[in-house]
XYZ file of C-alpha atoms in Angstrom:
310
model
C -18.796 -3.548 12.566
C -18.773 0.015 13.880
C -18.184 1.316 17.372
C -19.634 -0.739 20.233
C -20.602 -3.499 17.826
C -22.885 -1.338 15.669
C -23.072 -2.746 12.160
C -21.948 -0.291 9.504
C -24.484 -0.007 6.654
C -23.415 -0.996 3.163
C -22.117 2.007 1.229
C -24.925 3.408 -0.956
C -22.393 4.911 -3.382
C -20.357 2.865 -5.824
C -16.671 3.327 -6.467
C -15.339 6.135 -8.626
C -12.208 5.395 -10.663
C -11.680 2.300 -8.527
C -11.725 4.296 -5.267
C -14.246 3.710 -2.478
C -16.414 6.604 -1.273
C -15.441 8.249 2.017
C -17.579 7.383 5.031
C -18.356 9.750 7.909
C -20.008 8.833 11.208
C -21.310 11.847 13.090
C -19.809 11.855 16.615
C -21.504 12.351 19.944
C -22.378 15.963 20.743
C -22.986 16.186 24.518
C -22.660 19.986 24.518
C -25.033 20.554 21.623
C -22.384 22.317 19.546
C -24.012 21.413 16.202
C -27.635 22.252 15.535
C -27.692 20.807 12.020
C -25.704 18.298 9.980
C -24.256 21.213 8.017
C -22.885 22.813 11.175
C -20.777 19.743 11.856
C -19.632 19.217 8.270
C -18.514 22.839 7.976
C -16.559 22.629 11.225
C -15.062 19.315 10.137
C -14.019 20.166 6.587
C -13.897 23.972 6.224
C -10.202 24.176 7.129
C -9.345 21.766 4.316
C -11.703 22.818 1.519
C -13.539 25.914 2.762
C -17.103 26.407 4.005
C -18.252 27.449 0.539
C -17.119 24.154 -0.934
C -18.914 22.205 1.801
C -22.126 24.117 1.034
C -21.689 23.497 -2.690
C -21.311 19.762 -2.068
C -24.448 19.736 0.084
C -26.493 21.652 -2.455
C -25.182 19.391 -5.210
C -26.223 16.216 -3.410
C -22.652 15.003 -2.854
C -23.377 13.751 0.682
C -25.810 10.853 0.959
C -27.246 8.830 3.825
C -27.498 5.054 4.189
C -30.610 5.046 1.981
C -28.697 6.722 -0.840
C -30.710 9.921 -0.652
C -28.858 13.264 -0.673
C -28.422 15.051 2.642
C -29.153 18.777 2.420
C -27.384 19.696 5.641
C -30.505 21.282 7.099
C -31.387 18.044 8.914
C -31.156 18.176 12.727
C -27.830 16.904 13.989
C -28.020 13.158 14.798
C -25.038 11.470 16.509
C -24.184 8.136 14.933
C -25.575 9.054 11.515
C -23.523 7.657 8.618
C -22.826 9.753 5.532
C -20.906 8.956 2.351
C -19.365 11.144 -0.332
C -16.768 10.982 -3.083
C -13.606 12.939 -2.389
C -12.247 15.153 -5.117
C -8.614 14.426 -5.881
C -6.129 16.623 -7.702
C -4.853 15.303 -11.040
C -2.116 12.697 -10.640
C 0.845 12.098 -12.910
C 0.150 8.801 -14.710
C 2.649 6.027 -14.057
C 3.540 4.927 -17.604
C 3.822 1.207 -16.856
C 1.159 -1.500 -16.912
C 0.156 -3.755 -14.026
C 0.737 -7.358 -15.067
C -1.275 -10.381 -13.927
C 0.755 -13.442 -12.926
C -2.046 -15.514 -11.390
C -5.818 -15.171 -11.201
C -8.561 -17.423 -9.903
C -11.946 -16.929 -8.216
C -10.314 -15.992 -4.888
C -7.042 -14.181 -5.570
C -5.122 -12.077 -8.071
C -1.328 -11.971 -7.990
C -0.245 -8.822 -9.794
C 3.114 -7.653 -11.105
C 3.208 -4.083 -9.812
C 5.535 -1.728 -11.684
C 7.956 0.674 -10.055
C 6.487 4.057 -8.966
C 2.923 2.744 -8.586
C 1.558 2.656 -5.025
C -0.226 -0.513 -3.945
C -3.202 1.260 -2.330
C -4.529 4.832 -2.151
C -2.532 6.953 0.263
C -1.469 10.576 0.424
C -1.215 12.111 -3.028
C -1.380 8.726 -4.780
C -5.026 7.662 -5.033
C -6.318 6.866 -8.512
C -2.817 6.048 -9.761
C -2.489 2.944 -7.603
C -2.394 -0.773 -8.352
C -5.616 -1.363 -6.404
C -7.625 1.308 -8.228
C -6.321 0.217 -11.625
C -7.057 -3.462 -11.036
C -10.555 -2.772 -9.727
C -11.305 -0.790 -12.876
C -9.532 -3.024 -15.375
C -10.690 -6.378 -14.006
C -14.169 -5.271 -12.934
C -13.535 -6.429 -9.362
C -14.845 -3.690 -7.025
C -14.318 -5.828 -3.904
C -10.627 -6.404 -4.579
C -8.343 -5.758 -1.578
C -4.607 -6.320 -0.970
C -3.494 -9.048 1.430
C -0.221 -7.151 2.009
C 1.600 -4.111 0.669
C 4.628 -3.395 -1.454
C 6.495 -0.076 -1.343
C 5.542 2.334 -4.116
C 9.101 2.391 -5.473
C 9.498 -1.404 -5.386
C 8.283 -3.485 -8.322
C 7.002 -7.033 -8.316
C 4.435 -9.401 -6.879
C 1.463 -8.306 -4.777
C -1.336 -10.618 -3.650
C -4.893 -9.262 -3.880
C -8.040 -10.955 -2.575
C -11.212 -10.928 -4.684
C -13.849 -11.263 -1.938
C -13.854 -9.551 1.467
C -14.774 -12.773 3.289
C -11.484 -14.384 2.197
C -9.173 -11.461 2.957
C -8.485 -12.405 6.568
C -7.311 -15.893 5.656
C -4.712 -14.570 3.209
C -3.618 -11.726 5.481
C -3.009 -14.310 8.195
C -0.504 -16.060 5.904
C 1.660 -12.930 5.928
C 1.108 -12.231 9.614
C 2.175 -15.753 10.558
C 5.138 -15.707 8.112
C 3.789 -18.609 6.076
C 4.629 -16.926 2.767
C 8.031 -17.363 1.149
C 9.041 -13.964 -0.242
C 12.133 -13.539 -2.372
C 13.450 -10.270 -3.772
C 16.212 -9.301 -6.182
C 18.241 -6.113 -6.034
C 21.053 -4.440 -7.931
C 23.576 -2.670 -5.726
C 27.321 -1.948 -5.619
C 29.625 -4.955 -5.396
C 32.044 -5.013 -2.485
C 34.509 -7.942 -2.562
C 35.248 -7.386 1.132
C 31.649 -8.101 2.099
C 31.264 -11.702 3.284
C 28.081 -13.160 1.816
C 25.644 -14.778 2.350
C 24.775 -12.976 5.568
C 21.721 -12.676 7.788
C 21.098 -9.149 9.050
C 19.020 -8.565 12.174
C 18.217 -5.162 13.656
C 15.513 -3.050 15.243
C 13.891 -0.755 12.674
C 11.516 2.102 13.486
C 9.545 4.193 11.012
C 8.058 7.401 12.364
C 4.933 8.879 10.829
C 5.769 11.864 8.641
C 9.460 10.924 8.364
C 10.460 9.571 4.959
C 13.231 7.212 6.006
C 13.133 4.424 8.558
C 16.076 4.023 10.917
C 17.789 1.409 13.014
C 17.835 1.844 16.781
C 19.294 -0.150 19.685
C 17.071 -2.839 21.111
C 15.568 -6.238 20.468
C 15.656 -6.953 16.700
C 12.306 -6.802 14.920
C 13.670 -7.390 11.411
C 15.652 -10.138 9.720
C 16.917 -10.431 6.132
C 19.128 -12.988 4.412
C 21.282 -11.466 1.669
C 23.110 -13.466 -0.999
C 25.215 -12.451 -4.006
C 24.025 -13.972 -7.294
C 26.433 -12.347 -9.751
C 28.640 -9.286 -10.192
C 30.118 -7.300 -13.053
C 31.593 -3.824 -13.543
C 31.299 -2.867 -9.910
C 27.643 -3.890 -9.530
C 26.148 -6.967 -7.916
C 22.852 -8.778 -8.291
C 21.559 -9.912 -4.909
C 18.911 -12.300 -3.646
C 17.126 -10.904 -0.592
C 14.941 -13.111 1.587
C 13.140 -11.235 4.400
C 11.928 -13.227 7.387
C 10.007 -10.181 8.661
C 8.193 -7.289 7.018
C 9.267 -3.979 8.528
C 8.852 -0.846 6.394
C 11.844 -0.396 4.030
C 13.560 -3.342 5.734
C 15.570 -4.578 2.750
C 16.612 -1.083 1.746
C 17.766 -0.313 5.293
C 19.719 -3.558 5.581
C 21.452 -3.157 2.228
C 22.494 0.381 3.134
C 23.737 -0.866 6.502
C 26.036 -3.333 4.700
C 27.487 -0.474 2.667
C 25.850 -1.568 -0.597
C 22.707 0.592 -0.915
C 20.329 -0.399 -3.694
C 20.928 1.503 -6.923
C 18.735 4.610 -7.331
C 17.370 4.453 -3.793
C 16.190 8.007 -3.029
C 16.220 7.489 0.754
C 19.121 5.268 1.747
C 21.745 6.038 2.765
C 20.912 9.730 2.040
C 17.459 11.248 1.515
C 17.334 12.724 -1.969
C 15.722 16.117 -2.457
C 12.084 15.764 -3.493
C 11.327 16.508 -7.115
C 9.538 15.253 -10.221
C 9.474 11.508 -10.797
C 12.265 10.230 -13.034
C 10.719 7.122 -14.546
C 14.063 6.238 -16.143
C 15.686 5.687 -12.727
C 13.616 3.128 -10.799
C 14.756 1.711 -7.500
C 16.483 -1.540 -8.482
C 14.440 -3.709 -6.166
C 12.016 -6.406 -7.315
C 9.672 -8.688 -5.356
C 10.487 -11.696 -7.491
C 8.805 -14.722 -5.897
C 5.798 -15.526 -3.697
C 5.139 -19.048 -2.461
C 2.434 -20.251 -0.075
C -0.225 -22.864 0.559
C -3.664 -21.533 -0.356
C -5.576 -21.294 2.953
C -8.911 -21.999 1.242
C -8.045 -24.922 -1.056
C -4.827 -26.246 0.492
C -3.146 -26.112 -2.926
C 0.450 -24.868 -3.307
C 0.793 -21.508 -5.076
C 4.116 -20.405 -6.565
C 4.380 -17.147 -8.517
C 7.422 -15.619 -10.177
C 7.536 -12.036 -11.445
C 7.800 -11.480 -15.179
C 9.569 -8.179 -14.590
C 13.346 -7.885 -14.549
C 16.062 -5.542 -13.281
C 18.843 -4.257 -15.475
C 22.233 -5.234 -14.086
C 24.700 -8.110 -13.900
C 23.281 -11.525 -14.837
């Protein structure tokens, strides 16, 4: 549904490289600032791509209306009009690891996402994402994630095949009815008493790379256990009860055992080219839940592994 209950028309453009077309709804214009559709599009996008590029897209038929016909831009401005177009993305560095499939049925796909691959399009990572790859590779254009996994974290992500089922699976995560278990490799500290449950208040500000802990009512909780240790490194089981951004990474750093090759915690590493030989040693290893549609138990274990003490 759109604003004020207005139903949004079905997109007349298909996906490109597994990415949905962009949708624009022309806003109200009480002052009559825009005489034509082009006037608005130029004002809206010229700062980002230039007026010449907007005109080239219009003349090339890149913008279409709900009926799928190209919009020339000469049409009188009409508030509420929907337009669609495909964004042009700069080339992305391919992530040289495959997305595995752990479970697939007519409703869901549980994927094994590799390190460095974003779950969904965001920022400079658009076509090189697990969602775009799976849509292309599996021929499932309606595929959507039920939750998200950090780009640098590997492991299990649940995707929903049909839009009408997405809410039911998202509710599982919202209501904490999914058992999530992670593994991590981090320094071993014999003075650290484990297992331990860490609770704190975590905030993540838009535009700031690292999350931080602040005073106040806790909004995050993680149980941390030591599985094994050797040569100064430990293998840990991490069980989050909540899902704050970077929660496990923040809590491990707080304990003085930051996850190996974490570029943000405890110190933000200078930005640079990806080093695919140094992944963050964090893996979403297990997902367990009761299927909200069938009532059947679902238990998935990642087929990926972390190098470190066994």
